[in-house]
Amino acid sequence: MTSTCRDSGRAPDEDAFTDLLGERRLRSDLGHALRTFNPHPHGGAPPPSTADLNRTVLESQYLRYVIKEVAAETGSSPDEVGEDARGILEEMSQNLQLGFIRLMAYTVTKVLKRLFSSVYVNMDGLNTLQQAVKDGPVILMPNHRSYMDFLIISYVLFTYDIPVPVIAAGIPLAGMKIVGEILRRSGAFFIRRAIGSERLYWAVLSEYVKTIVRTSAAPLEFFVEGLRSRTLKSLKPKLGMMHMVLEPYFKGEVFDVTLVPITVSYDRVLEESLLVHELLGVPKPKESTTGLLKARRVLQENYGSMHVNFGRPVSARQLCQGKIKRCQYNLTPRDLPRKPSAEAQACVSWLAHVMVRLQEEGSLIGPWSLMACLLLQAPATVLTEGGLPWRQLTERTLWLRKLALDFGARLNWPRRVPDSDVISSSAALHGAVVRRKDGRAYLVQEEEPARKHPVGAEEGALRTAAPLLMLASYRNQALHVFLRPALLATAMHVTKSQQTDELCAFFRFLQDVFSHEFIFVPGNSAQDFEEACFFLKKCRALCISQQEVTASETGAEVLQFLQTLLQPFMDSYQAMFRFLSDEGADVITEKQFVAAVRNAAAKLILSGELHTYEALSSDMHKNALSSLRRLEAVTKLSGSPEDEYSVNKAACGRIAGILTGKIPPQMLQTAPDARL
Amino acid sequence: MASNSSGGSSDRQRIAKQRLRIIAGHLQRPADDDSAVGAAECTAQGSKTDASSEERTVPRRRHEIMKWNGWGYSDSKFVYNKKGQAEFTGKRYRLSGMIIPGLKDWMENTFGATLQHKTPATPILNSSAVQAPTLNEVFVEELKSTHIPFSHDAEDRVFRAHGHCLHEIFALREGKIGRVPDLVVWPSCHSDVEKIVELACKHNVCLIPYGGGTSVSSALECPPEETRSIVSLDTSQMNRILWIDEKNLTAHVEAGIVGQDLERLLNESGYCTGHEPDSMEFSSLGGWVATRASGMKKNIYGNIEDLVIHIKMVTPQGVIEKSCQCPRMSTGPDVHHFIMGSEGTLGVVTEVTLKIRPVPEYQKYGSVVFPNFEQGVACLREVAKQRCAPASIRLMDNEQFKFGHALKPQVSSIFTSFLDGLKKLYITKFKGFDPNRLCVATLLFEGDREKVLQHEKQVYTIAAKFGGLAAGEDNGQRGYMLTFVIAYLRDLGMDYYVIGESFETSVPWDRVLDICRNVKARIVRECKEKGVQFPPLSTCRVTQTYDAGACVYFYFAFNYRGLSDPIHVYEEVEHAAREEILANGGSLSHHHGAPTGSRLSQRARRVQARCSISWWTAGEVAAPGLVPQPHSLRRFGRRLRAKAPLRLGWPRPPAGAEAGVRTPSRVRSGAPVCTMGQEPPAPVAQSEGAGDGLLQPPAGPSSGNTHSLMSLIVC
């Protein structure tokens, strides 16, 4: 698995990228939209029409079984349930039409030209994709950072004569007037959020997805992370869709399923400030056509360039080898509705994590992300008041660039431009966050909104928090490069130990604690540890022998940087665990938890006990709660109307103790987690 | 040893002679020749019988009429003539003497095999390459006194050391000869076999029964580590129909008879068995029983297990047979089902009673073209659902259709070729069938003329529902011809760097399409990964239909130019293909018998046959026998229930073993040593855990499992 991860990331050749907009700026957009589109689909057989597809779904044996069962459960007649299923399918299904793809292509060209200076696509990735589409079902798996991701893949594929995908989208988009229908006809199909236990819906959806895969009707695109990442960090993958997509292979209904990791990297994300405010508790505006029109404001700004990296297609068959016994489906009819076996679930989860890691490795890291890493290491007061010397920032960024390259990162660093220009132009793009004045860099605080009542101290904190969280988001884009070595550096810092065993144990503990914060492939922690050692040895920061890991003389700077990189997470988690064990209630809902923890953190920040504003991010609160659940310090109460959790205060205290190095990590027993 | 001359008389004369003999048989004249029906008393005839052997299809010295390193008759083979056109030599087949213009191009386009790159076989067997026989002198002495003919001539022995697996033929072509039997014996009746088995037990000699030699499960391979004398027991001279019971429509036949003789002789009396496996020219009745064979026309006549009424088998413990010729019994597990599929591990099948049918009045071929394979499978499924399958119905995929097309002999008249062109135009242009996707079903109807026509109509109506177009009798007939000449074609391929093999599986209906697609794709992918330079031929046909599923037959061949160890590559790809079959819910085999030798088959058998009976198929006699009494069977059944799951154990060696006396491990006389209640001794447990040594007994590689199993029956 490491091998697949490692060598797929290797191709940091910027020349392989072609600017899509270059040609668009020279030629007519209309001409592009009306170009002859002649993709070669798979197998020679013509793909089924949408109507055929829907009929196949409704007539499927699987759905018939489920309808019968649901009818028996609810006491209604099978015909009624069948009608319900038809309704669900109508709400859901896409209606891909070439005319609308052309319309979409025209609009997207206009928007892209306005927003971005260039849109880069790697041609080698596209060429292999073109080949893969001919061979069998292809699943496109982009990361999800912005609404822009949604149509960009279809746009690129249309431009390069590859069949355009059908795309899994959230149902709110369907609710938008006109736009919803345009999206539907551009290939989007819509999924309700929180399907939960609604059996019929689940059955229709999964049969729909599986039919698309089985018939190779079109490439299927879905976001394995489930939703847009508010923090620009990879999210823990959702497994439902992944399972639906893989099941036809497990059951032998297709020879193979080709998974294509796609990474869209932005110099600057359209929704940056929106996302940050969501993290700070401002609700997300509802997706609506009027909202979209209001958001025209964003069109007036420059968002730099955008990179779409089509990763090397991976074969599910190859990856799953030895992880799943396909014979298990031989003894029952394959259409029978059944819960997936533990083995299948584990395999799907593993593969989903691998895909997210492949996305991470395909990402292009811009100078701004590296700068964000460094800016955040300065105390907040320095950034807001004293300012950071620009020259120091430049030097440190160049130093970090070298370290990132050592760690195998792919950088988006223009070659033919002097380094200082690269850095200042990146900063200029993000003028909303950092301002350069008198050779120093300052943080741009939000303007004070006109309020009736005087602004409290806590709200003042929020004003600083917003740009800092934005910085943190851009840092997160680069975090995966440094993550594993940083965990090791942190382990060394906390335990003060040099014993490999001890460090490894603490490393694993950190992985457990941050299991929802960062992406770790399940069952891969030994390799992760090795990778950390390998990179730190490579950059000469560590001397590693059989039993011992020692910092070298030259390594202090690297280790210091890495350890500080994770400090905000360590501090925030620590604060949350302390809050739960000392102050919080015994039973708490997620909402209450987020609100209470935010308040507590704000107080700590104001009193100067806590130095990171990231502790205010709701994303981190939710992640912490999830990992506490996994560590069984918090358990979900069954049967309560809202999702209530009972808190094991002692356990929370113990975890906090380990995190500070007061208790050795062996004290903690993690239950083996099948969900991983 | 005695030599006999092959048949020189013409077919007609021979048939006439045989007819006379049959009549003689009916008149119950004591038969003194043994090539036809007759209630003959069996005596050990020694050299006396040689004179009559000219009537037989299979002489003792097989190599006189058959290839020693290839398939079938020496005079029949595909060759490229001086003009570079493919031609089939000889006079025996419909295709014989004809020019096949399309074959060369097909070979070039499919495999990249050209005339320039040749890999000729070693032409003559080099007797010095054959190991000198290890003879058990006492055994040979006593055998002589029975007057049963035997030979230790190198050619005789080499001929019986192999079946027709690819690796076996490939090695022979290269002149490589491994362990071969040390002696060949030709029993001519049941009691001869009894004597041979008894002697083998007495003198610790290893026996391998040999019937038609068409095995593709490596069952005839001599274990290279075997130190005892190996004797090949060739049943080919036990080839008489002993009686025909016209009241019950059964025939009692010696097990060495080959398919074509059985059918021909029965036809002379107006009957047939209807059992027509593709190898029926050479495979023997005993072999069919031992491998659970299946015939092309099983839809009317049934598979071998449906045809067999009674089996007589000689085991080291005695003869095993039922005490009646009843259609069905309910006295515990059917002992026939231990024998069928045992592949020679339990004993030698000597005589079989089979159902027979009157020769059908009318026979008609047919064919249907479908726009694609999916539609074709759907049609076959519907035919099976309505239970109206004709005697044979087969669906070839597009590649195999093209293959069959390439075998079309040169047409003499311009008119026929014009008609062919017109037909092609109609199907591809007018009906819009894609020539790279269409596929063909071949049909064979049999029975009363009127019923056949009616049946035909019914099947064509169903086919039309699935977009099928009737495509004529000729296409159908050629489809069936393909299966008879395919083995000859393999020899041609091997002359030009192409190796290939077939394997088959049975699979539930809903998985037929999936298994076809996945296995074919797996073969292509594996070949690519294993460094095969040219795209392989990977094709299949649905060749039998059942109520709950179908039998799928795969052909797989590739050009091995540029590979250093083609057989190894071949075996790895086949292994992968079989793994794919198992993962897709198919069986390891439908009628070829369990393939041996590969890691996979052993593992797969463990999976598929948790509690099955005889899965080692080295093809030797072992195991104590019994005459089953109803009560012992019943007791067996009870014990089976009580002690399930059944554990297959290797019997503890008798006391002599510890005293340094080498005990026979395969052929054993004396009392059974392992009973159900006994713990299986350690070696088995070890070898079961060892991964690839499934059920491998300590002393010899085979049959331990079956041995103790049979003792289970006895106890």
PDB file of C-alpha atoms in Angstrom, chain A residues 559-632:
ATOM      1  CA  LEU A 559      12.178  19.250  14.705  1.00  0.00           C
ATOM      2  CA  GLN A 560      11.271  22.558  16.259  1.00  0.00           C
ATOM      3  CA  PHE A 561       9.330  23.560  13.150  1.00  0.00           C
ATOM      4  CA  LEU A 562       7.511  20.251  12.933  1.00  0.00           C
ATOM      5  CA  GLN A 563       6.600  20.148  16.553  1.00  0.00           C
ATOM      6  CA  THR A 564       5.297  23.722  16.477  1.00  0.00           C
ATOM      7  CA  LEU A 565       3.300  22.871  13.361  1.00  0.00           C
ATOM      8  CA  LEU A 566       1.157  20.454  15.362  1.00  0.00           C
ATOM      9  CA  GLN A 567       1.121  22.583  18.511  1.00  0.00           C
ATOM     10  CA  PRO A 568      -2.278  24.191  17.766  1.00  0.00           C
ATOM     11  CA  PHE A 569      -3.846  20.747  17.520  1.00  0.00           C
ATOM     12  CA  MET A 570      -2.144  19.480  20.643  1.00  0.00           C
ATOM     13  CA  ASP A 571      -3.168  22.559  22.624  1.00  0.00           C
ATOM     14  CA  SER A 572      -6.733  22.633  21.375  1.00  0.00           C
ATOM     15  CA  TYR A 573      -7.332  18.941  22.014  1.00  0.00           C
ATOM     16  CA  GLN A 574      -5.736  19.280  25.414  1.00  0.00           C
ATOM     17  CA  ALA A 575      -8.049  22.157  26.243  1.00  0.00           C
ATOM     18  CA  MET A 576     -11.110  20.223  25.099  1.00  0.00           C
ATOM     19  CA  PHE A 577     -10.202  17.085  27.038  1.00  0.00           C
ATOM     20  CA  ARG A 578      -9.537  19.144  30.154  1.00  0.00           C
ATOM     21  CA  PHE A 579     -12.851  20.909  29.722  1.00  0.00           C
ATOM     22  CA  LEU A 580     -14.693  17.615  29.430  1.00  0.00           C
ATOM     23  CA  SER A 581     -13.008  16.012  32.404  1.00  0.00           C
ATOM     24  CA  ASP A 582     -13.185  19.060  34.713  1.00  0.00           C
ATOM     25  CA  GLU A 583     -16.134  21.246  33.822  1.00  0.00           C
ATOM     26  CA  GLY A 584     -18.513  19.696  31.310  1.00  0.00           C
ATOM     27  CA  ALA A 585     -21.740  17.898  32.024  1.00  0.00           C
ATOM     28  CA  ASP A 586     -22.002  14.117  32.193  1.00  0.00           C
ATOM     29  CA  VAL A 587     -24.392  13.952  29.294  1.00  0.00           C
ATOM     30  CA  ILE A 588     -24.000  16.282  26.363  1.00  0.00           C
ATOM     31  CA  THR A 589     -25.200  16.671  22.775  1.00  0.00           C
ATOM     32  CA  GLU A 590     -22.854  17.558  19.966  1.00  0.00           C
ATOM     33  CA  LYS A 591     -24.362  21.031  19.636  1.00  0.00           C
ATOM     34  CA  GLN A 592     -23.998  21.736  23.326  1.00  0.00           C
ATOM     35  CA  PHE A 593     -20.482  20.404  23.258  1.00  0.00           C
ATOM     36  CA  VAL A 594     -19.410  22.650  20.371  1.00  0.00           C
ATOM     37  CA  ALA A 595     -20.960  25.755  21.962  1.00  0.00           C
ATOM     38  CA  ALA A 596     -19.561  25.050  25.422  1.00  0.00           C
ATOM     39  CA  VAL A 597     -16.106  24.234  24.203  1.00  0.00           C
ATOM     40  CA  ARG A 598     -16.005  27.338  22.024  1.00  0.00           C
ATOM     41  CA  ASN A 599     -16.900  29.506  25.002  1.00  0.00           C
ATOM     42  CA  ALA A 600     -14.367  27.836  27.217  1.00  0.00           C
ATOM     43  CA  ALA A 601     -11.675  28.178  24.567  1.00  0.00           C
ATOM     44  CA  ALA A 602     -12.467  31.839  23.987  1.00  0.00           C
ATOM     45  CA  LYS A 603     -12.086  32.458  27.703  1.00  0.00           C
ATOM     46  CA  LEU A 604      -8.765  30.640  27.780  1.00  0.00           C
ATOM     47  CA  ILE A 605      -7.505  32.618  24.799  1.00  0.00           C
ATOM     48  CA  LEU A 606      -8.494  35.913  26.351  1.00  0.00           C
ATOM     49  CA  SER A 607      -6.890  34.983  29.641  1.00  0.00           C
ATOM     50  CA  GLY A 608      -3.738  34.111  27.746  1.00  0.00           C
ATOM     51  CA  GLU A 609      -3.695  30.468  28.807  1.00  0.00           C
ATOM     52  CA  LEU A 610      -4.361  29.165  25.314  1.00  0.00           C
ATOM     53  CA  HIS A 611      -2.348  30.482  22.412  1.00  0.00           C
ATOM     54  CA  THR A 612      -4.155  29.102  19.424  1.00  0.00           C
ATOM     55  CA  TYR A 613      -7.315  30.491  17.885  1.00  0.00           C
ATOM     56  CA  GLU A 614      -7.900  27.201  16.141  1.00  0.00           C
ATOM     57  CA  ALA A 615      -9.470  25.965  19.331  1.00  0.00           C
ATOM     58  CA  LEU A 616     -12.479  28.015  18.244  1.00  0.00           C
ATOM     59  CA  SER A 617     -13.023  25.962  15.102  1.00  0.00           C
ATOM     60  CA  SER A 618     -16.146  23.838  15.225  1.00  0.00           C
ATOM     61  CA  ASP A 619     -14.501  21.365  12.879  1.00  0.00           C
ATOM     62  CA  MET A 620     -11.897  20.588  15.463  1.00  0.00           C
ATOM     63  CA  HIS A 621     -14.535  20.198  18.165  1.00  0.00           C
ATOM     64  CA  LYS A 622     -16.424  17.658  16.121  1.00  0.00           C
ATOM     65  CA  ASN A 623     -13.290  15.755  15.238  1.00  0.00           C
ATOM     66  CA  ALA A 624     -12.258  15.608  18.869  1.00  0.00           C
ATOM     67  CA  LEU A 625     -15.662  14.287  19.846  1.00  0.00           C
ATOM     68  CA  SER A 626     -15.466  11.579  17.177  1.00  0.00           C
ATOM     69  CA  SER A 627     -12.068  10.444  18.279  1.00  0.00           C
ATOM     70  CA  LEU A 628     -13.186  10.386  21.906  1.00  0.00           C
ATOM     71  CA  ARG A 629     -15.992   8.122  20.797  1.00  0.00           C
ATOM     72  CA  ARG A 630     -13.503   5.910  19.098  1.00  0.00           C
ATOM     73  CA  LEU A 631     -11.330   5.865  22.206  1.00  0.00           C
ATOM     74  CA  GLU A 632     -14.478   5.045  24.185  1.00  0.00           C
TER      75      GLU A 632
END
